[in-house]
Structure formats: C-alpha cells, structure tokens
Amino acid sequence: MILRTCLLAAVAAATALPALAQTGAAPTRAERAVHESIIVLDTHFDTPANLSRQGWNIMDRHDVTVDGTQVDYPRMVAGGVDGGFFAIFTPQGARTPEGDQKARDAALVRGLEIHEMVAANPKQFEIALTPDQAIDIAKRGKRFVFLSMENGNPFGHDLSLMKTFYAYGVRLMGPVHFLNNDLGDSATDKPEWGGLSPLGKQFVAEANRMGIVLDASHASDGVLDDMLALSQAPIILSHSGSRAIFDHPRNLDDARIKALAAKGGVIQINAFSNYMIAPVHIAERDAAFGALMRKMQAPGKRTEAETMALIAGRREIDKKWPVPRATFDDFMKHVLHAIEVAGIDHVGMSGDFDGGGGLDGLDDVTAYPKITAALLKAGYSKDDLAKFWGGNVLRVMRQAQALAEPTR
Ligand SMILES: [Zn+2]
C-alpha cells in the first residue's frame, strides 16, 4: 500500500501548474472556420468533479491560472467544442463490500450532479444517448453531454448495477483506474489477474449486450488484449498516448495501436504532461508535494478555501523546484505518430481536463482550434478533421449500439 501511495503521489507530484510559455500557432480565419463547421468532442472531461465546488458554476468563465479549472460553458463555446463525455470518476478504494458500496454511492451522486447541471441549463446543455442525438443537439447550437464512467468499482461484484448506470445515461465505461480492482489490472499497478478477471470478462460481455462502448484507458496491456479478443464491438481509449513517443504504461505501443485499429477502435490522445514527456523528479519537490497533499481532505470533501490553498501551495512548489512541462508540440508528436500508425480513422483527442491534463499551449478547451490548425498545416483535410474530432468516436458508438440486444 505504501508503494501504491508513493506511485500516486509521484504521478501527481511532478505535474507542474500552467506557465506562461505557449506553443502552437493561433488558427487563421479559414482554419477556425473548418473547426467550427465540424462536430468537436472530447472523450474525457473530469469536469463533473467541479460541479460540487462551492461557488463554482459551469456557466461562468473561469481561468485555469486562477482556479485550476479547464472546462466551462463559455470556454467550450470559445474553443468550438460541441460536447463530450462527462466522466463519473471514482477513485479506487478498498476492495471490500463497504468499499464497493462507497464507490457505488459516490458514482450515483456524481451522475446526479451531471444531470442537475444539464437540467439547470437547458438552453445550453442537453444529455445525449446516441450519436444521432449528439449531432442533432449540436445542430441546435447546444452542447451535448454524454455520460461515461472512469473505473468500474461502483459495480463491485454486482454487474446488474451496469443496467442502473445505463439507465442513468452512461454509454462509455472503463473497468479500472490507477489501481487493480476486481475487474482487472491497471496500467499503473502490479499484474494481479494477468488481464481481465473472470468478472471483468463478464463486464465486457454485459457492455456489448447493452451497447455501452468499452474504454481501455488506464487498463493494463493484458486487459486491452483481452478486451480486443473478447469484445464484439470496437473499443476506444478515451485518454491515452503513444508509447513510441514516450514510454509510459498509460501509453500504447505501436502493435497495440494497430490491433485496436484493426478491430475498428479509436485512441484518443490526451494532454497529460507526465504521459507526454519524461517527468523530472526532485526529491524535495516530491516530499513537499506529499506533505501538502497530506494536509488536504479528499477531493470530494475539500472546501473551496482548501482547494485554493492547494493551488497556491502547488504554485509555491513549482516556483521553488521548477520541472519541465510538456508542450503543445509534444502533444502533436503523440497525435501525428498515432495517426501514422493507425490511420486518421482511428485517432482523436481528449485533454483529460479537470483530471490532471494540461500542457503549455494546451491548457483548457479554448486551445482546441490550434489543434485543427496544426493538423490542417500537416496536410490533413476537413474530412480528416471531422473524423479526428468526433466522427471516429461516434462511429464506434454506432457500431456498439447496433450490436446491442434490443431488450437490454
Ligand atoms: Zn484518467
């Protein structure tokens, strides 16, 4: 457990806060027009974690350098973002009946908060359950909200709960997060099952049966291999990277990117600094970060004053022990490599915003038109961009939903 705690602290510790350096060219008017003309979606918004922050309202425009947040309605509009998958994330707790129940309850509350956010802003947001609904919502000028789950621990050992979350609107589910659980192995934990557990294999069959897309981000290579072998529908990785560009277990090697594409799947490249470039560890910095985190309550219990104290504390640590932060150009290397290996039909992106994502030059959703500009400059067409920004993921959803049993 000490090892695991250290691992998690290290994952977070070296991620520097936003700096002033910016990379990536601003889009021209023509590039911006292309961006506005296509469906732009992000497959992993951790923004629901902010919905319970005191005084935080998704309808206000925030500043990442002030409150650390990266997605809200005004910034989605500014970034030409039509919608995305709003994640119900539950940290991996104890694998006991009590731990399962805690995760289940936390996930139900988080899902409720997403529905409340949409209900409170019916002119700006609408829940989408299918690709056609998302496209229709975007045409009407609103942002579509798909629900997803990051970590399958809310199901505990009772996969019938998947039906409850399906009824809640969840259409994308990943089995694991930073640690192994009873469904399978995590990319960032020691092998326990060697892939999916027997229950994890049932989880795949259930997701297929209901038309829920499987998400292999955070899953070990073994789990991804099992999913590719067992799933009837293509799968996606909602926020991952290219291992050939930076060797990290959260990233995918070329053979697996090819295998994913061969089954029709999609890898969505994330903007998480420590998965883009090698993090630099300074012992004093990591220790200071650990000490700061120990003073804080768990994210869901933190008061707004504590959140702001955490941001101020991190800023001080960054100033005292600066470490390199990945840039927009580093991110583009991961994107272009994945496209080279898999083809444009099998790559997209997610900032992993409000969940640890953010790079110099790509620090909130307002930067997304720069990605369109970079891909157009690299020779990709408007049709290619439409696939990259949403078409590929919507195609996978369509395939998964077409295979679902009509009765569910
Ligand atoms: Zn994640």
Short mmCIF file of C-alpha atoms and ligand atoms in Angstrom, two decimals:
data_model
loop_
_atom_site.label_atom_id
_atom_site.label_comp_id
_atom_site.label_asym_id
_atom_site.label_seq_id
_atom_site.Cartn_x
_atom_site.Cartn_y
_atom_site.Cartn_z
CA MET A 1 0.00 0.00 0.00
CA ILE A 2 2.92 2.34 0.75
CA LEU A 3 4.26 1.62 -2.72
CA ARG A 4 0.90 2.42 -4.24
CA THR A 5 0.57 5.67 -2.30
CA CYS A 6 4.08 6.67 -3.44
CA LEU A 7 3.18 5.85 -7.02
CA LEU A 8 0.10 8.04 -6.90
CA ALA A 9 1.97 10.87 -5.19
CA ALA A 10 4.70 10.65 -7.82
CA VAL A 11 2.18 10.67 -10.65
CA ALA A 12 0.72 13.92 -9.37
CA ALA A 13 3.82 15.49 -7.85
CA ALA A 14 5.78 16.21 -10.99
CA THR A 15 2.87 17.76 -12.91
CA ALA A 16 3.66 21.44 -12.99
CA LEU A 17 0.96 24.10 -12.98
CA PRO A 18 0.37 26.35 -16.02
CA ALA A 19 3.30 28.51 -17.04
CA LEU A 20 3.32 31.49 -19.37
CA ALA A 21 5.11 29.68 -22.21
CA GLN A 22 2.73 28.91 -25.07
CA THR A 23 3.29 26.84 -28.17
CA GLY A 24 1.13 26.07 -31.18
CA ALA A 25 0.11 28.69 -33.73
CA ALA A 26 -3.17 30.57 -33.40
CA PRO A 27 -5.61 29.44 -36.12
CA THR A 28 -6.19 31.56 -39.20
CA ARG A 29 -9.75 32.62 -40.00
CA ALA A 30 -10.04 29.79 -42.58
CA GLU A 31 -8.72 27.19 -40.09
CA ARG A 32 -11.13 28.43 -37.46
CA ALA A 33 -13.99 28.12 -39.97
CA VAL A 34 -13.12 24.45 -40.54
CA HIS A 35 -13.07 23.89 -36.76
CA GLU A 36 -16.50 25.50 -36.36
CA SER A 37 -18.01 23.51 -39.24
CA ILE A 38 -17.41 20.05 -37.73
CA ILE A 39 -18.53 18.20 -34.60
CA VAL A 40 -15.82 18.69 -31.96
CA LEU A 41 -15.99 16.41 -28.95
CA ASP A 42 -13.71 15.45 -26.09
CA THR A 43 -13.96 11.90 -24.74
CA HIS A 44 -12.87 12.60 -21.17
CA PHE A 45 -13.97 15.63 -19.20
CA ASP A 46 -13.31 15.27 -15.47
CA THR A 47 -15.28 18.50 -15.09
CA PRO A 48 -18.12 16.85 -13.09
CA ALA A 49 -15.67 16.85 -10.15
CA ASN A 50 -16.00 20.66 -10.16
CA LEU A 51 -19.81 20.69 -10.08
CA SER A 52 -19.87 20.34 -6.30
CA ARG A 53 -17.23 23.04 -5.74
CA GLN A 54 -18.68 25.83 -3.63
CA GLY A 55 -19.47 28.87 -5.75
CA TRP A 56 -18.32 27.21 -8.98
CA ASN A 57 -20.81 27.42 -11.83
CA ILE A 58 -20.24 25.89 -15.25
CA MET A 59 -21.98 28.90 -16.81
CA ASP A 60 -19.24 31.29 -15.59
CA ARG A 61 -15.97 31.76 -17.43
CA HIS A 62 -13.06 30.67 -15.26
CA ASP A 63 -9.30 30.97 -15.64
CA VAL A 64 -7.06 27.92 -15.32
CA THR A 65 -4.28 30.05 -13.83
CA VAL A 66 -6.62 31.23 -11.06
CA ASP A 67 -8.82 28.30 -10.03
CA GLY A 68 -7.20 25.43 -11.93
CA THR A 69 -10.32 24.53 -13.96
CA GLN A 70 -10.23 23.93 -17.70
CA VAL A 71 -13.78 23.44 -18.97
CA ASP A 72 -16.94 25.54 -18.62
CA TYR A 73 -19.70 26.65 -20.98
CA PRO A 74 -18.11 29.96 -22.11
CA ARG A 75 -14.78 28.26 -22.76
CA MET A 76 -16.45 25.37 -24.63
CA VAL A 77 -18.07 27.96 -26.92
CA ALA A 78 -14.76 29.83 -27.30
CA GLY A 79 -12.97 26.58 -28.16
CA GLY A 80 -15.62 25.49 -30.66
CA VAL A 81 -16.36 22.39 -28.55
CA ASP A 82 -19.78 20.86 -29.23
CA GLY A 83 -19.81 18.39 -26.38
CA GLY A 84 -18.14 15.42 -24.84
CA PHE A 85 -18.15 12.62 -22.35
CA PHE A 86 -18.58 13.90 -18.80
CA ALA A 87 -16.95 11.35 -16.55
CA ILE A 88 -18.27 9.74 -13.42
CA PHE A 89 -14.88 9.07 -11.86
CA THR A 90 -14.49 7.07 -8.66
CA PRO A 91 -11.07 6.62 -7.07
CA GLN A 92 -10.17 3.01 -6.34
CA GLY A 93 -10.84 2.41 -2.64
CA ALA A 94 -10.90 -0.73 -0.54
CA ARG A 95 -12.00 -3.88 -2.38
CA THR A 96 -14.47 -4.82 0.35
CA PRO A 97 -18.29 -4.76 0.46
CA GLU A 98 -18.04 -1.40 2.28
CA GLY A 99 -15.59 -0.05 -0.31
CA ASP A 100 -17.83 -1.22 -3.17
CA GLN A 101 -20.82 0.48 -1.58
CA LYS A 102 -18.91 3.73 -1.08
CA ALA A 103 -17.85 3.74 -4.74
CA ARG A 104 -21.41 2.96 -5.88
CA ASP A 105 -22.86 5.80 -3.80
CA ALA A 106 -20.20 8.29 -4.94
CA ALA A 107 -20.84 7.38 -8.59
CA LEU A 108 -24.61 7.77 -8.21
CA VAL A 109 -24.16 11.22 -6.65
CA ARG A 110 -21.69 12.30 -9.35
CA GLY A 111 -24.07 11.15 -12.08
CA LEU A 112 -26.89 13.03 -10.41
CA GLU A 113 -24.76 16.19 -10.34
CA ILE A 114 -24.24 15.90 -14.12
CA HIS A 115 -27.99 15.56 -14.67
CA GLU A 116 -28.62 18.51 -12.32
CA MET A 117 -26.12 20.64 -14.24
CA VAL A 118 -27.90 19.87 -17.52
CA ALA A 119 -31.36 20.40 -16.00
CA ALA A 120 -30.27 23.78 -14.60
CA ASN A 121 -29.04 24.96 -18.01
CA PRO A 122 -31.49 23.53 -20.55
CA LYS A 123 -30.75 26.16 -23.17
CA GLN A 124 -27.05 25.41 -23.20
CA PHE A 125 -26.71 21.68 -22.46
CA GLU A 126 -28.58 18.50 -23.32
CA ILE A 127 -27.95 14.85 -22.45
CA ALA A 128 -27.19 12.64 -25.47
CA LEU A 129 -27.59 8.87 -25.52
CA THR A 130 -26.83 8.19 -29.19
CA PRO A 131 -24.58 9.71 -31.89
CA ASP A 132 -27.64 11.00 -33.79
CA GLN A 133 -28.88 12.79 -30.70
CA ALA A 134 -25.46 14.40 -30.19
CA ILE A 135 -25.36 15.63 -33.79
CA ASP A 136 -28.90 16.98 -33.50
CA ILE A 137 -28.12 18.78 -30.22
CA ALA A 138 -25.02 20.37 -31.79
CA LYS A 139 -27.07 21.48 -34.82
CA ARG A 140 -29.44 23.26 -32.45
CA GLY A 141 -26.48 25.19 -31.01
CA LYS A 142 -26.36 23.42 -27.65
CA ARG A 143 -23.56 21.36 -26.09
CA PHE A 144 -24.23 17.63 -25.88
CA VAL A 145 -23.41 15.74 -22.71
CA PHE A 146 -22.59 12.04 -22.91
CA LEU A 147 -22.03 10.26 -19.60
CA SER A 148 -19.07 7.96 -19.05
CA MET A 149 -17.58 6.03 -16.14
CA GLU A 150 -13.90 6.01 -15.26
CA ASN A 151 -13.36 2.94 -13.06
CA GLY A 152 -15.78 0.03 -12.68
CA ASN A 153 -15.53 -0.17 -8.89
CA PRO A 154 -19.06 1.25 -8.41
CA PHE A 155 -20.33 -2.14 -9.67
CA GLY A 156 -18.39 -4.02 -7.00
CA HIS A 157 -19.33 -7.62 -7.66
CA ASP A 158 -22.83 -6.85 -8.89
CA LEU A 159 -22.77 -6.29 -12.65
CA SER A 160 -26.54 -5.82 -12.64
CA LEU A 161 -25.66 -2.29 -11.50
CA MET A 162 -24.38 -1.67 -15.03
CA LYS A 163 -28.04 -1.58 -16.02
CA THR A 164 -28.70 1.11 -13.41
CA PHE A 165 -25.90 3.26 -14.80
CA TYR A 166 -27.07 2.57 -18.37
CA ALA A 167 -30.47 3.90 -17.32
CA TYR A 168 -28.59 6.91 -15.94
CA GLY A 169 -27.35 7.55 -19.49
CA VAL A 170 -23.83 6.10 -19.29
CA ARG A 171 -22.63 4.96 -22.75
CA LEU A 172 -18.87 4.57 -22.19
CA MET A 173 -17.24 2.56 -19.38
CA GLY A 174 -13.67 1.79 -18.38
CA PRO A 175 -13.04 -1.05 -15.92
CA VAL A 176 -10.05 0.31 -13.96
CA HIS A 177 -8.20 3.43 -12.84
CA PHE A 178 -4.75 3.80 -11.19
CA LEU A 179 -5.02 0.54 -9.23
CA ASN A 180 -6.12 -3.02 -9.94
CA ASN A 181 -9.64 -3.98 -8.98
CA ASP A 182 -11.93 -6.99 -9.18
CA LEU A 183 -12.50 -6.47 -12.91
CA GLY A 184 -8.85 -6.49 -13.96
CA ASP A 185 -5.37 -4.99 -13.91
CA SER A 186 -4.48 -1.33 -14.10
CA ALA A 187 -1.69 0.01 -16.34
CA THR A 188 -0.10 1.57 -13.26
CA ASP A 189 -0.26 -1.33 -10.79
CA LYS A 190 1.48 -4.70 -10.48
CA PRO A 191 -0.05 -7.56 -12.51
CA GLU A 192 -2.64 -9.41 -10.45
CA TRP A 193 -5.01 -11.09 -12.91
CA GLY A 194 -2.79 -11.00 -15.99
CA GLY A 195 -5.55 -9.11 -17.80
CA LEU A 196 -9.27 -9.14 -17.13
CA SER A 197 -10.54 -11.14 -14.16
CA PRO A 198 -13.38 -13.66 -14.78
CA LEU A 199 -15.78 -10.92 -13.60
CA GLY A 200 -14.04 -8.46 -15.96
CA LYS A 201 -14.76 -10.79 -18.86
CA GLN A 202 -18.46 -10.76 -17.90
CA PHE A 203 -18.23 -6.96 -17.72
CA VAL A 204 -17.12 -6.91 -21.38
CA ALA A 205 -19.99 -9.20 -22.42
CA GLU A 206 -22.51 -7.09 -20.48
CA ALA A 207 -21.24 -3.84 -22.02
CA ASN A 208 -21.56 -5.40 -25.50
CA ARG A 209 -25.05 -6.62 -24.70
CA MET A 210 -26.18 -3.15 -23.63
CA GLY A 211 -24.37 -1.23 -26.40
CA ILE A 212 -22.01 0.51 -23.99
CA VAL A 213 -18.63 1.37 -25.53
CA LEU A 214 -15.63 -0.08 -23.67
CA ASP A 215 -12.83 2.26 -22.65
CA ALA A 216 -9.32 0.79 -22.20
CA SER A 217 -7.58 3.93 -20.93
CA HIS A 218 -5.88 3.12 -17.59
CA ALA A 219 -6.17 -0.60 -18.38
CA SER A 220 -3.06 -2.79 -18.47
CA ASP A 221 -1.80 -4.14 -21.78
CA GLY A 222 -3.23 -7.52 -20.76
CA VAL A 223 -6.69 -6.04 -20.18
CA LEU A 224 -6.56 -4.28 -23.55
CA ASP A 225 -5.54 -7.53 -25.25
CA ASP A 226 -8.41 -9.36 -23.53
CA MET A 227 -10.90 -6.65 -24.48
CA LEU A 228 -9.75 -6.75 -28.11
CA ALA A 229 -10.12 -10.53 -28.13
CA LEU A 230 -13.49 -10.67 -26.36
CA SER A 231 -15.42 -7.55 -27.35
CA GLN A 232 -17.86 -7.90 -30.23
CA ALA A 233 -17.78 -4.13 -30.74
CA PRO A 234 -14.77 -1.86 -31.39
CA ILE A 235 -13.34 -0.22 -28.27
CA ILE A 236 -11.81 3.14 -27.55
CA LEU A 237 -9.11 4.56 -25.29
CA SER A 238 -10.66 7.81 -24.12
CA HIS A 239 -7.40 9.45 -22.94
CA SER A 240 -4.01 7.82 -23.61
CA GLY A 241 -0.80 8.38 -25.61
CA SER A 242 1.77 6.86 -27.97
CA ARG A 243 4.38 4.69 -26.22
CA ALA A 244 6.81 5.08 -29.13
CA ILE A 245 6.97 8.81 -28.35
CA PHE A 246 7.20 8.39 -24.58
CA ASP A 247 7.48 5.02 -22.91
CA HIS A 248 4.83 5.05 -20.16
CA PRO A 249 2.40 2.28 -19.20
CA ARG A 250 -0.53 4.70 -19.78
CA ASN A 251 0.52 4.89 -23.45
CA LEU A 252 0.01 2.33 -26.20
CA ASP A 253 2.74 0.61 -28.21
CA ASP A 254 2.52 0.56 -32.00
CA ALA A 255 1.47 -3.10 -32.22
CA ARG A 256 -1.50 -2.46 -29.92
CA ILE A 257 -2.44 0.77 -31.71
CA LYS A 258 -2.55 -1.32 -34.91
CA ALA A 259 -4.55 -4.12 -33.24
CA LEU A 260 -7.02 -1.56 -31.85
CA ALA A 261 -7.46 -0.02 -35.31
CA ALA A 262 -7.80 -3.44 -36.96
CA LYS A 263 -10.88 -4.00 -34.79
CA GLY A 264 -12.27 -0.59 -35.71
CA GLY A 265 -11.32 1.11 -32.43
CA VAL A 266 -10.01 4.60 -31.67
CA ILE A 267 -7.23 6.02 -29.49
CA GLN A 268 -7.87 9.50 -28.13
CA ILE A 269 -4.57 11.22 -27.36
CA ASN A 270 -4.54 13.01 -24.02
CA ALA A 271 -2.75 16.14 -22.84
CA PHE A 272 -1.37 14.86 -19.53
CA SER A 273 2.19 16.16 -19.11
CA ASN A 274 3.68 13.14 -17.34
CA TYR A 275 2.49 10.82 -20.12
CA MET A 276 3.82 13.08 -22.88
CA ILE A 277 7.43 13.60 -21.74
CA ALA A 278 9.64 12.06 -19.04
CA PRO A 279 8.80 13.71 -15.73
CA VAL A 280 11.71 15.08 -13.73
CA HIS A 281 11.65 14.01 -10.10
CA ILE A 282 13.26 16.20 -7.47
CA ALA A 283 13.17 14.52 -4.06
CA GLU A 284 12.49 17.74 -2.13
CA ARG A 285 9.73 18.71 -4.58
CA ASP A 286 8.02 15.32 -4.30
CA ALA A 287 8.33 15.44 -0.49
CA ALA A 288 6.86 18.95 -0.34
CA PHE A 289 4.00 17.88 -2.58
CA GLY A 290 3.37 14.80 -0.43
CA ALA A 291 3.28 16.98 2.70
CA LEU A 292 0.85 19.40 1.03
CA MET A 293 -1.47 16.58 -0.04
CA ARG A 294 -1.47 15.04 3.45
CA LYS A 295 -2.84 18.32 4.82
CA MET A 296 -5.77 18.19 2.35
CA GLN A 297 -9.04 16.33 2.66
CA ALA A 298 -10.07 14.00 -0.18
CA PRO A 299 -11.19 15.92 -3.34
CA GLY A 300 -14.91 15.44 -2.71
CA LYS A 301 -14.68 16.71 0.87
CA ARG A 302 -12.44 19.72 0.24
CA THR A 303 -13.79 23.18 0.94
CA GLU A 304 -13.23 25.87 -1.70
CA ALA A 305 -10.72 27.56 0.64
CA GLU A 306 -8.77 24.31 0.84
CA THR A 307 -8.84 23.92 -2.96
CA MET A 308 -7.47 27.43 -3.40
CA ALA A 309 -4.83 26.75 -0.68
CA LEU A 310 -3.84 23.60 -2.59
CA ILE A 311 -3.42 25.58 -5.84
CA ALA A 312 -1.36 28.24 -4.01
CA GLY A 313 0.76 25.54 -2.36
CA ARG A 314 1.42 23.85 -5.71
CA ARG A 315 2.37 27.18 -7.23
CA GLU A 316 4.94 27.74 -4.47
CA ILE A 317 6.40 24.27 -5.03
CA ASP A 318 6.61 24.93 -8.80
CA LYS A 319 8.45 28.18 -8.13
CA LYS A 320 10.90 26.61 -5.72
CA TRP A 321 11.60 23.43 -7.68
CA PRO A 322 10.59 24.02 -11.32
CA VAL A 323 10.25 20.96 -13.58
CA PRO A 324 9.66 20.84 -17.34
CA ARG A 325 6.09 20.66 -18.52
CA ALA A 326 5.10 19.08 -21.84
CA THR A 327 4.10 21.48 -24.61
CA PHE A 328 1.56 21.66 -27.41
CA ASP A 329 4.30 20.42 -29.78
CA ASP A 330 4.95 17.35 -27.58
CA PHE A 331 1.22 16.59 -27.71
CA MET A 332 1.19 16.90 -31.51
CA LYS A 333 4.06 14.40 -31.76
CA HIS A 334 1.86 11.82 -29.97
CA VAL A 335 -1.11 12.66 -32.21
CA LEU A 336 0.81 12.55 -35.50
CA HIS A 337 2.55 9.31 -34.55
CA ALA A 338 -0.73 7.60 -33.68
CA ILE A 339 -2.24 8.76 -36.99
CA GLU A 340 0.82 7.47 -38.86
CA VAL A 341 0.46 4.05 -37.23
CA ALA A 342 -3.35 3.65 -37.15
CA GLY A 343 -4.64 5.98 -39.85
CA ILE A 344 -6.90 9.01 -39.45
CA ASP A 345 -9.98 6.80 -38.89
CA HIS A 346 -8.64 5.60 -35.54
CA VAL A 347 -7.31 8.66 -33.70
CA GLY A 348 -8.87 11.56 -31.81
CA MET A 349 -8.11 13.54 -28.67
CA SER A 350 -9.06 14.36 -25.11
CA GLY A 351 -7.41 16.97 -22.91
CA ASP A 352 -8.04 14.92 -19.74
CA PHE A 353 -9.06 18.33 -18.50
CA ASP A 354 -10.02 18.87 -14.87
CA GLY A 355 -8.41 15.49 -14.24
CA GLY A 356 -4.71 16.32 -14.41
CA GLY A 357 -4.45 17.21 -18.11
CA GLY A 358 -2.98 20.45 -19.39
CA LEU A 359 0.22 21.39 -21.21
CA ASP A 360 1.94 24.62 -22.11
CA GLY A 361 -0.09 25.89 -25.05
CA LEU A 362 -2.92 23.42 -24.43
CA ASP A 363 -4.27 24.26 -21.03
CA ASP A 364 -8.00 24.45 -21.47
CA VAL A 365 -10.65 23.83 -24.15
CA THR A 366 -10.14 27.26 -25.71
CA ALA A 367 -6.90 25.92 -27.27
CA TYR A 368 -8.64 23.26 -29.39
CA PRO A 369 -8.78 25.33 -32.63
CA LYS A 370 -4.96 25.31 -32.53
CA ILE A 371 -5.04 21.50 -32.93
CA THR A 372 -7.24 21.86 -36.01
CA ALA A 373 -4.81 24.46 -37.37
CA ALA A 374 -1.81 22.18 -36.74
CA LEU A 375 -3.46 19.19 -38.44
CA LEU A 376 -4.52 21.27 -41.47
CA LYS A 377 -0.94 22.57 -41.74
CA ALA A 378 0.26 18.94 -41.55
CA GLY A 379 -1.80 18.23 -44.68
CA TYR A 380 -4.99 16.73 -43.27
CA SER A 381 -8.29 17.66 -44.90
CA LYS A 382 -11.55 18.94 -43.46
CA ASP A 383 -12.98 15.40 -43.77
CA ASP A 384 -9.99 14.05 -41.83
CA LEU A 385 -10.56 16.66 -39.14
CA ALA A 386 -14.23 15.71 -38.89
CA LYS A 387 -13.18 12.11 -38.19
CA PHE A 388 -10.49 13.12 -35.68
CA TRP A 389 -12.70 15.46 -33.68
CA GLY A 390 -15.79 13.29 -33.36
CA GLY A 391 -16.63 11.16 -36.36
CA ASN A 392 -14.44 8.25 -35.30
CA VAL A 393 -15.84 8.01 -31.78
CA LEU A 394 -19.43 8.43 -32.98
CA ARG A 395 -18.81 5.63 -35.50
CA VAL A 396 -17.64 3.30 -32.69
CA MET A 397 -20.70 4.23 -30.61
CA ARG A 398 -22.94 3.48 -33.56
CA GLN A 399 -21.30 0.07 -34.04
CA ALA A 400 -21.55 -0.78 -30.33
CA GLN A 401 -25.19 0.33 -30.17
CA ALA A 402 -26.11 -1.60 -33.34
CA LEU A 403 -24.78 -4.81 -31.77
CA ALA A 404 -26.73 -4.34 -28.54
CA GLU A 405 -29.55 -6.72 -27.73
CA PRO A 406 -32.88 -4.95 -28.32
CA THR A 407 -34.24 -5.91 -24.87
CA ARG A 408 -31.10 -4.91 -22.94
ZN ZN B 1 -7.82 9.21 -16.25
#
